[in-house]
XYZ file of C-alpha atoms in Angstrom:
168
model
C 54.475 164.851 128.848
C 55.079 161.215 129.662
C 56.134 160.619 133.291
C 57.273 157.432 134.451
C 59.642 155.746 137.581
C 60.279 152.986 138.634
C 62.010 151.536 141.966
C 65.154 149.905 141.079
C 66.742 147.261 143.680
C 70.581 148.723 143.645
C 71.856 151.689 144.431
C 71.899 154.843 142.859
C 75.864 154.013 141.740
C 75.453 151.021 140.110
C 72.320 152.610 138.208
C 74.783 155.528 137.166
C 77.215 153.085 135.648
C 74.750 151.267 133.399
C 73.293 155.076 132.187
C 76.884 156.651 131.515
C 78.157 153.712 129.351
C 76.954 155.147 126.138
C 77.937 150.996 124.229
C 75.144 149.828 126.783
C 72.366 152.348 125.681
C 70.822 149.415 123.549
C 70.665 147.022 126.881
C 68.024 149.323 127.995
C 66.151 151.537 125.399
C 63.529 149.705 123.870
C 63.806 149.896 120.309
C 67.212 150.325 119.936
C 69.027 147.014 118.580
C 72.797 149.231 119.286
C 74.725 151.642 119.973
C 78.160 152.989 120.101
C 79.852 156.614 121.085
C 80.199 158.619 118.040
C 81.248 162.261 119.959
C 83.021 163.723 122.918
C 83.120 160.931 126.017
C 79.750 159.971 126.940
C 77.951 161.328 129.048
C 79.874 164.809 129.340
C 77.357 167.692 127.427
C 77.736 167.611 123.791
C 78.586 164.095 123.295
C 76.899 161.321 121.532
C 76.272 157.982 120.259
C 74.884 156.543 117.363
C 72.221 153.856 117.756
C 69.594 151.884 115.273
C 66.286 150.666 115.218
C 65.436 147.894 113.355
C 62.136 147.486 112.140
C 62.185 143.830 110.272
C 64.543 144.373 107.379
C 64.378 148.387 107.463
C 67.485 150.400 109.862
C 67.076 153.490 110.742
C 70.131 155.196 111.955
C 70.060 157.864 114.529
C 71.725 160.080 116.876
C 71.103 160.876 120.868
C 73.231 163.906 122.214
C 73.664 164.779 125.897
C 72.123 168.302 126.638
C 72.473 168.152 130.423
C 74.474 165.876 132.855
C 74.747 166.068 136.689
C 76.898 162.950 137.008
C 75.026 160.239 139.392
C 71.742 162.548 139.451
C 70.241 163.429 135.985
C 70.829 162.771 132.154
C 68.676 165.004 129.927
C 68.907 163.640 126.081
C 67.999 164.936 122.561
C 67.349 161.844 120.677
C 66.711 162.855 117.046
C 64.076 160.723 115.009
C 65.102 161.552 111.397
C 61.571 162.871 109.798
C 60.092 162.443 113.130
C 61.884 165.161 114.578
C 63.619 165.350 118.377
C 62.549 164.199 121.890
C 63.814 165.354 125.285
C 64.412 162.040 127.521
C 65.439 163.207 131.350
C 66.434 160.834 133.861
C 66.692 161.515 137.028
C 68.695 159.203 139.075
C 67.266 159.637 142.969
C 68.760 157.521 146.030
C 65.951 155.921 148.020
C 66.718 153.977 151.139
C 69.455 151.345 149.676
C 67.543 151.495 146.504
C 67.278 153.954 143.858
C 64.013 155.384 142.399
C 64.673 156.156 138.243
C 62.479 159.101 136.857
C 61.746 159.212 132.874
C 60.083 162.169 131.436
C 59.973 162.375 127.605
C 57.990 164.640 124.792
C 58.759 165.880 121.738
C 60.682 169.020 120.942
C 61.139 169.435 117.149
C 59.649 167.794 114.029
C 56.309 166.114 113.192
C 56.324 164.167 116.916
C 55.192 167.464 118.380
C 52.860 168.373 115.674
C 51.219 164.531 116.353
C 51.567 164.467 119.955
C 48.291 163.634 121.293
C 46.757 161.647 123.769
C 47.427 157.906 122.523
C 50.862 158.926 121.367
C 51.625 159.898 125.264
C 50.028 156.235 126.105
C 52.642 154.316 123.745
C 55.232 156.649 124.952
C 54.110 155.274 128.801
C 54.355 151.240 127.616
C 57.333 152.290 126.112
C 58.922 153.874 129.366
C 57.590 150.822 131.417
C 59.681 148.310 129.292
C 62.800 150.667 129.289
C 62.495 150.968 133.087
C 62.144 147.022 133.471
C 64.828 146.619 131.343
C 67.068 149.227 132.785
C 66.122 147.552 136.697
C 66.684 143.962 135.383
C 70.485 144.820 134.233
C 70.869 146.908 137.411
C 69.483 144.630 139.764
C 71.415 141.396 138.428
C 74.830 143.270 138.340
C 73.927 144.333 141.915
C 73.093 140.889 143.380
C 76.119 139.276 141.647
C 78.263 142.142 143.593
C 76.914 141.070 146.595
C 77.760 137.706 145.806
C 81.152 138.156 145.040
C 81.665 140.211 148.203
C 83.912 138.639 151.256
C 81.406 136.979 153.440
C 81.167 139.558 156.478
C 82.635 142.586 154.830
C 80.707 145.998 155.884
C 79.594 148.237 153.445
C 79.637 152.029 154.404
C 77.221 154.267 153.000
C 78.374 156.756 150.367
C 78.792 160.241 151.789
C 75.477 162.380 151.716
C 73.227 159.774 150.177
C 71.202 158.890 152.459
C 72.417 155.643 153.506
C 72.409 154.110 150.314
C 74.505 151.081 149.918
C 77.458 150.885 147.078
C-alpha cells in the first residue's frame, strides 16, 4: 500500500477546489495529459471523468469514478487501467495550522496490478505520488498567494468555523 503526504502551503479550501474540479484532474495526476467529466457532477459518488495517457504516439483512454466523497475531507477513486485492472486512490484532505497536509494512499484492487504488485511496483507508485503531490501543492500554493495578493491591503481574514484556525 503506497502512502504518501505532503504539506501544502494553502488552506484546506483552496486544496478542495483544485480536487473537486474533475476538467483539472490532468493539472495534477501525473500521467494524465486530460480530462473531462463524463458522469453525474464531479465529485458527488458515482460520477466520473474520462482522462488519457499518452505514451509517445499511443492513447490510452480511461475512466476514474468517485466511490467515496466527504466534501473538503476525503476523495476515494477507482481509476480503471484497461488490462491493468483498477486502483483505489484516497485523499484525504486534513487542515493543519493555516496549511493543509494532503494524504495519498493507492493499491490495486482488480486486474493484473494486484496480481504484479510487489515491492518495486509500490516504489514507482511512491515517485509517482511525490510528483502528483508537488504538482497538486504547486497549483494550490500559486492560486493561494495570488489570492492574497489580490486581497484589500488590511482586510482580516476569519478562520473557517471548526477548522482549526485555518485561513480561507
Amino acid at each position: 500500500m503506497a502512502v504518501r503526504h505532503r504539506l501544502i502551503k494553502a488552506s484546506p479550501r483552496s486544496v478542495w477546489t483544485v480536487l473537486e474540479d474533475g476538467t483539472r484532474y490532468a493539472e495534477w495526476v501525473v500521467g494524465t495529459s486530460s480530462s473531462e467529466p463524463v458522469r453525474g457532477h464531479w465529485p458527488e459518488l458515482g460520477s466520473a471523468i474520462a482522462y488519457e495517457v499518452r505514451f509517445g504516439p499511443v492513447r490510452l483512454s480511461n475512466e476514474t469514478v468517485v466511490r467515496r466523497c466527504v466534501p473538503g475531507e476525503a476523495l476515494e477513486l477507482e481509476a480503471k487501467a484497461g488490462p491493468l485492472g483498477t486502483a483505489r486512490i484516497a485523499l484525504e484532505v486534513r487542515p493543519w495550522g493555516d496549511h493543509c497536509l494532503v494524504i495519498v494512499d493507492e493499491h490495486p484492487l482488480r486486474g493484473a496490478g494486484g496480481k504484479l504488485h510487489n515491492v518495486a511496483v509500490e516504489g514507482l507508485i511512491q515517485v509517482r505520488h511525490r510528483a502528483m503531490l508537488a504538482r497538486l501543492a504547486r497549483i494550490c500554493e500559486a492560486e493561494a498567494a495570488e489570492e492574497e495578493r489580490r486581497r484589500p491591503m488590511g482586510q482580516v481574514v476569519a478562520p473557517d468555523p471548526g477548522v482549526g484556525g485555518a485561513r480561507a
